[in-house]
Amino acid sequence: MSRETTPREDLLRGVWRENPVLVQMLGLCPSLAVTNSVANSLAMGLATFFVLVGSSLLVSSLRKLVPHEVRISTSILVIATFVTVADMALEALVPEIHKALGAFIALIVVNCIILGRQEAFASRRPVGRSLLDAAGTGAGFLVALVLIGGVREVVGSGSFLGVPLFGEHYQPWVVMILPPGGFLTLGFLLISLAALARRRERLAAEARRRATRGELATEGA
Amino acid sequence: MGDLVWILLSAMVVNNFTLAMFLGLCPFMGVSGRVETALRMGLANIFVLLMTSLCAWTLETFVLVRFPFLRIIAFIVVIASLVQIVEMAIKKLSPTLFRQLGIYLPLITTNCAILGLALFQTSRGYSLVQGLFFALGAGLGLTLALVLMASIREELELHDPPAVARGMGLVLVVAGSLSMAFMGFAGMGSGA
């Protein structure tokens, strides 16, 4: 991307059009491992959001002080520091969720989305833009996690955020909250998104064809 | 002895790192196109996992007991340097192997299975020998999942899936079915 981007683009790009999980297929491990309920997805998404924004802030403010050769190691150390903070904060504030997420909080360090944003954006852009970019990407990750977690919890336990939806006769698809459900949910989500994109393309092509035909008709008349 | 065999089997099939715990998905999705590369990636992983287990245990026992809040930072730094050292050693000792492993070796640093192994080993309080068996089991499990996935994907290339399902969507659904097959092992040994 050599073209200059506007601040608005920096913020919005990561949320949907270049969504880290659904489009770029990054950070798959956490987005499948902890999304068996909406609450866990939210906690994981918010923790990652915090680490991403914090690291981007620090990495981009230090970008002129850090020699180019050691920028990746520096980024990793910064990320690891913020992950330690997030780990301790979650343990103190919401111990049940911290227990449910287990080692995956610590594993935010190796989430490639975060290192990717530091390397591609924060280590070479001013602080403000980097913060926007990090917030957008973090929000995109949160959206994807809640989407996957929502599908899995509604289908797999018949509830949303712990509130039962279907009454007591609903037979939950237990497989959806077990590990295979993670793969299947993301797989079918990607397939549905691809189907939607194709449909939109077809409709657009049809509209274009109709427009040209209309022009020809007016010219003929 | 039975205990050690159980740790190995549990990490390999019952709680397979990739298919049941979602660790190491990047190589699982990225290099599972060909059986041969999948096997090589698996072997490189086994090696790094064993070395990590050894280093993590030493670090935890002698240093981190006093500074538990430094655990995440210390582990990631050790893993990154370890991969670098292994890379240099292999380059010196066996240039052929080095060429064959290629880009996969440095990629192992960001493989969450490695950091995951170090963290799980610590939180479960494994001894040195138990940790090594755990690492071996995890590595064999990763290799098994990679090779299975690669064989399926080689077959898939001969077929003609619907256009919307081409690419990652189909791979994920296949991984889901594979993971379902591994669920058959779930609960094994919990009564023992």
Tab-separated table of C-alpha atoms in Angstrom:
chain	number	residue	atom	x	y	z
A	1	MET	CA	0.000	0.000	0.000
A	2	SER	CA	1.972	3.004	-1.216
A	3	ARG	CA	-1.063	5.276	-1.381
A	4	GLU	CA	-1.569	7.652	1.568
A	5	THR	CA	-4.529	6.626	3.687
A	6	THR	CA	-6.939	8.912	5.495
A	7	PRO	CA	-7.335	8.587	9.288
A	8	ARG	CA	-10.890	7.351	8.738
A	9	GLU	CA	-9.621	4.545	6.518
A	10	ASP	CA	-6.985	3.603	9.083
A	11	LEU	CA	-9.688	3.170	11.687
A	12	LEU	CA	-12.374	1.457	9.640
A	13	ARG	CA	-10.236	-0.758	7.425
A	14	GLY	CA	-9.538	-3.386	10.091
A	15	VAL	CA	-13.121	-3.635	11.312
A	16	TRP	CA	-14.675	-5.388	8.348
A	17	ARG	CA	-13.065	-4.991	4.899
A	18	GLU	CA	-9.652	-6.235	6.092
A	19	ASN	CA	-10.982	-8.071	9.128
A	20	PRO	CA	-8.018	-9.863	10.734
A	21	VAL	CA	-9.826	-13.165	11.257
A	22	LEU	CA	-12.480	-13.376	8.545
A	23	VAL	CA	-10.446	-11.899	5.678
A	24	GLN	CA	-6.758	-12.165	6.576
A	25	MET	CA	-7.064	-15.495	8.442
A	26	LEU	CA	-4.735	-14.372	11.237
A	27	GLY	CA	-5.001	-15.171	14.926
A	28	LEU	CA	-6.930	-18.359	14.322
A	29	CYS	CA	-5.804	-20.139	17.481
A	30	PRO	CA	-7.561	-17.828	19.972
A	31	SER	CA	-10.535	-17.233	17.700
A	32	LEU	CA	-11.346	-20.939	17.673
A	33	ALA	CA	-10.124	-21.985	21.100
A	34	VAL	CA	-12.005	-19.639	23.425
A	35	THR	CA	-15.167	-18.883	21.452
A	36	ASN	CA	-17.424	-21.539	22.980
A	37	SER	CA	-19.457	-18.807	24.679
A	38	VAL	CA	-20.118	-15.116	24.038
A	39	ALA	CA	-18.754	-14.112	27.458
A	40	ASN	CA	-15.404	-15.805	26.811
A	41	SER	CA	-15.246	-14.277	23.315
A	42	LEU	CA	-15.874	-10.814	24.727
A	43	ALA	CA	-13.197	-11.197	27.409
A	44	MET	CA	-10.652	-12.496	24.909
A	45	GLY	CA	-11.527	-9.801	22.367
A	46	LEU	CA	-11.247	-7.006	24.929
A	47	ALA	CA	-7.955	-8.335	26.326
A	48	THR	CA	-6.491	-8.499	22.819
A	49	PHE	CA	-7.869	-5.022	22.026
A	50	PHE	CA	-6.107	-3.642	25.113
A	51	VAL	CA	-2.801	-5.344	24.281
A	52	LEU	CA	-2.968	-4.243	20.648
A	53	VAL	CA	-3.735	-0.591	21.417
A	54	GLY	CA	-1.170	-0.453	24.245
A	55	SER	CA	1.609	-2.019	22.167
A	56	SER	CA	0.867	0.171	19.152
A	57	LEU	CA	1.011	3.272	21.345
A	58	LEU	CA	4.372	2.315	22.824
A	59	VAL	CA	5.931	0.919	19.652
A	60	SER	CA	5.013	3.920	17.555
A	61	SER	CA	6.168	6.418	20.202
A	62	LEU	CA	9.503	4.603	20.445
A	63	ARG	CA	9.900	4.097	16.702
A	64	LYS	CA	12.641	6.738	16.315
A	65	LEU	CA	14.664	5.444	19.271
A	66	VAL	CA	14.682	1.763	18.338
A	67	PRO	CA	17.252	0.690	15.736
A	68	HIS	CA	15.695	-0.918	12.678
A	69	GLU	CA	17.472	-4.276	13.209
A	70	VAL	CA	15.985	-4.989	16.620
A	71	ARG	CA	12.461	-3.681	16.015
A	72	ILE	CA	10.847	-7.133	16.004
A	73	SER	CA	12.431	-8.215	19.278
A	74	THR	CA	11.464	-4.882	20.812
A	75	SER	CA	7.880	-5.282	19.637
A	76	ILE	CA	7.709	-8.781	21.121
A	77	LEU	CA	8.993	-7.544	24.473
A	78	VAL	CA	6.490	-4.667	24.499
A	79	ILE	CA	3.654	-7.053	23.620
A	80	ALA	CA	4.730	-9.536	26.300
A	81	THR	CA	4.709	-6.756	28.880
A	82	PHE	CA	1.164	-5.692	28.020
A	83	VAL	CA	0.020	-9.325	27.998
A	84	THR	CA	1.401	-9.775	31.515
A	85	VAL	CA	-0.565	-6.690	32.605
A	86	ALA	CA	-3.757	-8.003	30.957
A	87	ASP	CA	-3.233	-11.444	32.500
A	88	MET	CA	-2.871	-10.025	36.007
A	89	ALA	CA	-5.781	-7.591	35.569
A	90	LEU	CA	-8.160	-10.325	34.407
A	91	GLU	CA	-7.076	-12.608	37.218
A	92	ALA	CA	-7.834	-9.884	39.757
A	93	LEU	CA	-11.086	-8.595	38.218
A	94	VAL	CA	-12.862	-11.633	36.736
A	95	PRO	CA	-11.262	-14.792	38.171
A	96	GLU	CA	-13.857	-17.197	36.657
A	97	ILE	CA	-13.264	-15.957	33.121
A	98	HIS	CA	-9.513	-15.932	33.668
A	99	LYS	CA	-9.785	-19.595	34.640
A	100	ALA	CA	-11.931	-20.442	31.608
A	101	LEU	CA	-9.491	-18.780	29.187
A	102	GLY	CA	-6.501	-20.367	30.921
A	103	ALA	CA	-3.249	-20.283	29.021
A	104	PHE	CA	-4.859	-18.499	26.084
A	105	ILE	CA	-4.471	-15.123	27.799
A	106	ALA	CA	-0.718	-15.650	27.937
A	107	LEU	CA	-0.798	-16.900	24.358
A	108	ILE	CA	-1.957	-13.446	23.168
A	109	VAL	CA	1.815	-12.808	22.904
A	110	VAL	CA	2.066	-15.081	19.877
A	111	ASN	CA	-1.143	-13.773	18.258
A	112	CYS	CA	0.155	-12.859	14.822
A	113	ILE	CA	-2.404	-10.038	14.419
A	114	ILE	CA	-0.628	-7.953	17.063
A	115	LEU	CA	2.926	-8.446	15.843
A	116	GLY	CA	1.634	-7.974	12.297
A	117	ARG	CA	0.173	-4.519	13.075
A	118	GLN	CA	3.373	-3.455	14.891
A	119	GLU	CA	5.517	-4.520	11.968
A	120	ALA	CA	3.263	-3.252	9.180
A	121	PHE	CA	2.015	-0.050	10.754
A	122	ALA	CA	3.008	1.105	14.247
A	123	SER	CA	6.772	0.864	13.754
A	124	ARG	CA	6.693	3.364	10.879
A	125	ARG	CA	3.713	5.685	11.408
A	126	PRO	CA	2.923	8.499	13.869
A	127	VAL	CA	1.265	7.727	17.194
A	128	GLY	CA	-2.231	8.982	16.361
A	129	ARG	CA	-2.570	6.955	13.173
A	130	SER	CA	-1.161	3.868	14.874
A	131	LEU	CA	-3.732	4.165	17.638
A	132	LEU	CA	-6.556	4.408	15.075
A	133	ASP	CA	-5.204	1.423	13.176
A	134	ALA	CA	-4.826	-0.640	16.357
A	135	ALA	CA	-8.329	0.282	17.542
A	136	GLY	CA	-9.827	-0.693	14.181
A	137	THR	CA	-7.998	-3.996	13.988
A	138	GLY	CA	-8.789	-4.776	17.637
A	139	ALA	CA	-12.454	-4.000	17.026
A	140	GLY	CA	-12.417	-6.250	13.951
A	141	PHE	CA	-10.976	-9.090	16.011
A	142	LEU	CA	-13.636	-8.499	18.687
A	143	VAL	CA	-16.409	-8.520	16.033
A	144	ALA	CA	-15.152	-11.794	14.541
A	145	LEU	CA	-14.818	-13.435	17.963
A	146	VAL	CA	-18.307	-12.400	19.077
A	147	LEU	CA	-19.734	-13.570	15.737
A	148	ILE	CA	-18.126	-17.019	16.089
A	149	GLY	CA	-18.882	-17.190	19.818
A	150	GLY	CA	-22.486	-16.100	19.207
A	151	VAL	CA	-23.148	-18.806	16.623
A	152	ARG	CA	-21.498	-21.459	18.778
A	153	GLU	CA	-23.299	-20.510	21.985
A	154	VAL	CA	-26.756	-20.075	20.393
A	155	VAL	CA	-26.581	-23.385	18.535
A	156	GLY	CA	-24.466	-25.343	20.989
A	157	SER	CA	-26.028	-24.352	24.304
A	158	GLY	CA	-29.269	-22.678	23.169
A	159	SER	CA	-28.442	-19.450	24.983
A	160	PHE	CA	-26.886	-16.031	24.396
A	161	LEU	CA	-24.625	-14.590	27.116
A	162	GLY	CA	-26.031	-17.273	29.411
A	163	VAL	CA	-29.699	-16.307	28.812
A	164	PRO	CA	-31.668	-19.331	27.477
A	165	LEU	CA	-33.327	-18.586	24.124
A	166	PHE	CA	-35.353	-21.560	22.997
A	167	GLY	CA	-37.133	-22.935	26.060
A	168	GLU	CA	-36.469	-26.264	27.686
A	169	HIS	CA	-37.338	-28.517	24.726
A	170	TYR	CA	-34.367	-27.349	22.678
A	171	GLN	CA	-31.874	-30.129	22.139
A	172	PRO	CA	-28.460	-28.352	22.012
A	173	TRP	CA	-25.927	-29.373	19.357
A	174	VAL	CA	-23.204	-30.138	21.865
A	175	VAL	CA	-20.635	-30.616	19.110
A	176	MET	CA	-20.720	-26.875	18.421
A	177	ILE	CA	-19.242	-25.974	21.813
A	178	LEU	CA	-16.670	-28.774	21.548
A	179	PRO	CA	-13.471	-28.257	19.519
A	180	PRO	CA	-14.877	-29.466	16.138
A	181	GLY	CA	-17.582	-26.787	16.370
A	182	GLY	CA	-14.918	-24.081	16.224
A	183	PHE	CA	-13.544	-25.308	12.903
A	184	LEU	CA	-17.018	-25.937	11.479
A	185	THR	CA	-18.429	-22.552	12.531
A	186	LEU	CA	-15.547	-20.562	11.051
A	187	GLY	CA	-15.564	-22.759	7.932
A	188	PHE	CA	-19.265	-22.202	7.280
A	189	LEU	CA	-18.982	-18.488	8.153
A	190	LEU	CA	-16.261	-18.096	5.502
A	191	ILE	CA	-18.317	-20.033	2.971
A	192	SER	CA	-21.406	-17.877	3.652
A	193	LEU	CA	-19.358	-14.662	3.373
A	194	ALA	CA	-17.939	-15.889	0.050
A	195	ALA	CA	-21.459	-16.724	-1.151
A	196	LEU	CA	-22.692	-13.245	-0.155
A	197	ALA	CA	-19.764	-11.588	-1.940
A	198	ARG	CA	-20.504	-13.558	-5.116
A	199	ARG	CA	-24.175	-12.634	-4.976
A	200	ARG	CA	-23.288	-8.959	-4.590
A	201	GLU	CA	-20.919	-9.195	-7.546
A	202	ARG	CA	-23.565	-10.838	-9.704
A	203	LEU	CA	-26.174	-8.226	-8.805
A	204	ALA	CA	-23.708	-5.432	-9.545
A	205	ALA	CA	-22.832	-6.955	-12.911
A	206	GLU	CA	-26.506	-7.271	-13.765
A	207	ALA	CA	-27.184	-3.664	-12.780
A	208	ARG	CA	-24.271	-2.541	-14.978
A	209	ARG	CA	-25.613	-4.556	-17.911
A	210	ARG	CA	-29.100	-3.102	-17.470
A	211	ALA	CA	-27.655	0.429	-17.314
A	212	THR	CA	-25.763	-0.008	-20.611
A	213	ARG	CA	-28.841	-1.495	-22.258
A	214	GLY	CA	-30.892	1.479	-21.046
A	215	GLU	CA	-28.351	3.889	-22.557
A	216	LEU	CA	-28.465	2.053	-25.893
A	217	ALA	CA	-32.251	2.203	-25.869
A	218	THR	CA	-32.285	5.983	-25.273
A	219	GLU	CA	-29.679	6.501	-27.998
A	220	GLY	CA	-31.778	4.436	-30.432
A	221	ALA	CA	-34.912	6.494	-29.668
B	1	MET	CA	6.436	-45.760	33.497
B	2	GLY	CA	2.713	-46.155	32.794
B	3	ASP	CA	2.326	-42.562	33.881
B	4	LEU	CA	4.851	-41.406	31.270
B	5	VAL	CA	3.229	-43.408	28.477
B	6	TRP	CA	-0.097	-41.899	29.456
B	7	ILE	CA	1.267	-38.337	29.320
B	8	LEU	CA	2.619	-39.090	25.848
B	9	LEU	CA	-0.608	-40.620	24.535
B	10	SER	CA	-2.759	-37.952	26.108
B	11	ALA	CA	-0.818	-35.122	24.466
B	12	MET	CA	-0.718	-36.995	21.158
B	13	VAL	CA	-4.292	-38.138	20.572
B	14	VAL	CA	-6.712	-37.482	23.443
B	15	ASN	CA	-5.872	-33.788	23.783
B	16	ASN	CA	-4.243	-33.391	20.391
B	17	PHE	CA	-2.559	-29.975	20.394
B	18	THR	CA	-3.924	-28.920	17.034
B	19	LEU	CA	-7.314	-30.568	16.738
B	20	ALA	CA	-8.536	-30.437	20.335
B	21	MET	CA	-6.663	-27.480	21.822
B	22	PHE	CA	-6.250	-25.247	18.760
B	23	LEU	CA	-2.534	-24.707	19.253
B	24	GLY	CA	-0.325	-24.368	16.203
B	25	LEU	CA	-3.110	-23.659	13.727
B	26	CYS	CA	-0.963	-21.401	11.546
B	27	PRO	CA	1.337	-24.181	10.279
B	28	PHE	CA	-1.653	-26.521	10.260
B	29	MET	CA	-3.425	-24.259	7.755
B	30	GLY	CA	-0.303	-22.930	6.065
B	31	VAL	CA	1.935	-25.891	5.299
B	32	SER	CA	-0.553	-28.740	5.063
B	33	GLY	CA	-0.701	-28.642	1.270
B	34	ARG	CA	1.830	-31.426	0.648
B	35	VAL	CA	2.476	-34.520	2.751
B	36	GLU	CA	6.237	-34.226	2.433
B	37	THR	CA	6.495	-30.633	3.678
B	38	ALA	CA	3.945	-31.389	6.403
B	39	LEU	CA	6.125	-34.228	7.658
B	40	ARG	CA	9.227	-32.040	7.650
B	41	MET	CA	7.460	-29.244	9.498
B	42	GLY	CA	6.259	-31.810	12.032
B	43	LEU	CA	9.773	-33.116	12.631
B	44	ALA	CA	11.175	-29.605	13.059
B	45	ASN	CA	8.412	-28.950	15.563
B	46	ILE	CA	9.129	-32.099	17.583
B	47	PHE	CA	12.745	-31.044	17.866
B	48	VAL	CA	11.989	-27.485	18.966
B	49	LEU	CA	9.296	-28.689	21.383
B	50	LEU	CA	11.753	-31.032	23.114
B	51	MET	CA	14.367	-28.282	23.419
B	52	THR	CA	11.753	-25.825	24.710
B	53	SER	CA	10.545	-28.286	27.304
B	54	LEU	CA	14.080	-28.684	28.594
B	55	CYS	CA	14.776	-24.935	28.668
B	56	ALA	CA	11.411	-24.017	30.165
B	57	TRP	CA	11.836	-26.556	32.953
B	58	THR	CA	15.341	-25.336	33.791
B	59	LEU	CA	14.269	-21.702	33.710
B	60	GLU	CA	11.169	-22.340	35.802
B	61	THR	CA	12.987	-24.420	38.440
B	62	PHE	CA	16.043	-22.245	38.916
B	63	VAL	CA	14.979	-18.708	38.051
B	64	LEU	CA	11.264	-18.099	37.665
B	65	VAL	CA	10.259	-19.512	41.066
B	66	ARG	CA	11.408	-16.196	42.428
B	67	PHE	CA	10.014	-14.000	39.641
B	68	PRO	CA	6.721	-15.566	38.489
B	69	PHE	CA	5.505	-12.284	36.932
B	70	LEU	CA	8.335	-12.471	34.393
B	71	ARG	CA	7.194	-15.864	33.093
B	72	ILE	CA	5.568	-14.821	29.816
B	73	ILE	CA	8.374	-12.452	28.857
B	74	ALA	CA	11.110	-14.919	29.821
B	75	PHE	CA	9.529	-17.813	27.920
B	76	ILE	CA	9.022	-15.879	24.702
B	77	VAL	CA	12.571	-14.548	24.734
B	78	VAL	CA	13.991	-18.014	25.411
B	79	ILE	CA	11.907	-19.576	22.638
B	80	ALA	CA	12.922	-16.919	20.132
B	81	SER	CA	16.611	-17.337	20.925
B	82	LEU	CA	16.297	-21.106	20.995
B	83	VAL	CA	14.837	-21.220	17.506
B	84	GLN	CA	17.628	-18.942	16.321
B	85	ILE	CA	20.303	-21.180	17.881
B	86	VAL	CA	18.733	-24.353	16.485
B	87	GLU	CA	18.625	-22.688	13.088
B	88	MET	CA	22.327	-21.776	13.236
B	89	ALA	CA	23.284	-25.232	14.529
B	90	ILE	CA	21.404	-27.039	11.777
B	91	LYS	CA	22.850	-24.702	9.155
B	92	LYS	CA	26.361	-25.565	10.368
B	93	LEU	CA	25.860	-29.294	10.969
B	94	SER	CA	23.629	-30.284	8.088
B	95	PRO	CA	23.182	-27.800	5.256
B	96	THR	CA	20.953	-30.301	3.430
B	97	LEU	CA	18.449	-30.482	6.269
B	98	PHE	CA	18.634	-26.702	6.615
B	99	ARG	CA	17.689	-26.219	2.975
B	100	GLN	CA	14.852	-28.707	3.280
B	101	LEU	CA	13.366	-26.998	6.347
B	102	GLY	CA	13.767	-23.588	4.750
B	103	ILE	CA	11.354	-20.937	5.941
B	104	TYR	CA	9.565	-23.289	8.344
B	105	LEU	CA	12.248	-23.147	11.002
B	106	PRO	CA	12.048	-19.409	11.843
B	107	LEU	CA	8.252	-19.587	11.588
B	108	ILE	CA	8.206	-21.933	14.565
B	109	THR	CA	8.884	-18.975	16.910
B	110	THR	CA	5.379	-17.631	16.396
B	111	ASN	CA	3.825	-21.070	16.665
B	112	CYS	CA	1.635	-20.918	19.746
B	113	ALA	CA	2.099	-24.640	20.345
B	114	ILE	CA	5.639	-23.954	21.546
B	115	LEU	CA	4.748	-21.259	24.073
B	116	GLY	CA	1.620	-23.245	24.948
B	117	LEU	CA	3.722	-26.287	25.769
B	118	ALA	CA	5.997	-24.287	28.051
B	119	LEU	CA	3.007	-22.762	29.867
B	120	PHE	CA	1.020	-25.995	30.221
B	121	GLN	CA	4.065	-27.885	31.423
B	122	THR	CA	4.583	-25.247	34.106
B	123	SER	CA	0.969	-25.009	35.216
B	124	ARG	CA	0.680	-28.808	35.478
B	125	GLY	CA	3.906	-29.003	37.480
B	126	TYR	CA	5.547	-31.696	35.317
B	127	SER	CA	9.001	-32.963	36.275
B	128	LEU	CA	11.829	-32.839	33.731
B	129	VAL	CA	11.182	-36.367	32.380
B	130	GLN	CA	7.405	-35.909	32.365
B	131	GLY	CA	7.879	-32.637	30.503
B	132	LEU	CA	10.027	-34.277	27.839
B	133	PHE	CA	7.427	-37.009	27.298
B	134	PHE	CA	4.717	-34.333	27.133
B	135	ALA	CA	6.737	-32.463	24.496
B	136	LEU	CA	7.314	-35.627	22.477
B	137	GLY	CA	3.611	-36.484	22.598
B	138	ALA	CA	2.617	-32.967	21.607
B	139	GLY	CA	5.090	-32.989	18.722
B	140	LEU	CA	3.939	-36.379	17.473
B	141	GLY	CA	0.340	-35.198	17.735
B	142	LEU	CA	1.113	-32.060	15.691
B	143	THR	CA	2.889	-34.159	13.080
B	144	LEU	CA	0.001	-36.636	12.944
B	145	ALA	CA	-2.557	-33.845	12.459
B	146	LEU	CA	-0.396	-32.102	9.822
B	147	VAL	CA	0.204	-35.271	7.816
B	148	LEU	CA	-3.458	-36.355	7.980
B	149	MET	CA	-4.597	-32.907	6.867
B	150	ALA	CA	-2.036	-32.811	4.064
B	151	SER	CA	-3.122	-36.207	2.751
B	152	ILE	CA	-6.747	-35.088	2.713
B	153	ARG	CA	-5.863	-31.846	0.952
B	154	GLU	CA	-3.850	-33.675	-1.701
B	155	GLU	CA	-6.958	-35.750	-2.410
B	156	LEU	CA	-9.194	-32.670	-2.414
B	157	GLU	CA	-7.221	-31.163	-5.258
B	158	LEU	CA	-8.513	-33.900	-7.538
B	159	HIS	CA	-12.110	-32.964	-6.789
B	160	ASP	CA	-14.290	-30.077	-7.782
B	161	PRO	CA	-15.881	-28.323	-4.780
B	162	PRO	CA	-18.481	-25.550	-5.274
B	163	ALA	CA	-16.797	-22.249	-6.110
B	164	VAL	CA	-17.789	-20.511	-2.870
B	165	ALA	CA	-16.225	-23.251	-0.745
B	166	ARG	CA	-12.789	-23.124	-2.402
B	167	GLY	CA	-9.908	-22.092	-0.173
B	168	MET	CA	-9.936	-21.761	3.574
B	169	GLY	CA	-13.653	-22.442	4.076
B	170	LEU	CA	-13.398	-25.987	2.838
B	171	VAL	CA	-10.119	-26.598	4.664
B	172	LEU	CA	-11.742	-25.505	7.931
B	173	VAL	CA	-14.760	-27.752	7.439
B	174	VAL	CA	-12.422	-30.682	6.707
B	175	ALA	CA	-10.427	-29.803	9.840
B	176	GLY	CA	-13.700	-29.827	11.751
B	177	SER	CA	-14.487	-33.357	10.598
B	178	LEU	CA	-10.966	-34.464	11.447
B	179	SER	CA	-11.323	-32.905	14.878
B	180	MET	CA	-14.634	-34.744	15.305
B	181	ALA	CA	-12.848	-38.016	14.599
B	182	PHE	CA	-10.305	-37.160	17.302
B	183	MET	CA	-13.168	-36.443	19.723
B	184	GLY	CA	-13.614	-40.209	19.734
B	185	PHE	CA	-10.630	-40.355	22.083
B	186	ALA	CA	-12.135	-37.820	24.491
B	187	GLY	CA	-12.597	-39.028	28.024
B	188	MET	CA	-10.163	-41.865	27.497
B	189	GLY	CA	-8.173	-42.410	30.663
B	190	SER	CA	-10.225	-40.005	32.760
B	191	GLY	CA	-11.523	-42.999	34.705
B	192	ALA	CA	-8.047	-44.422	35.232
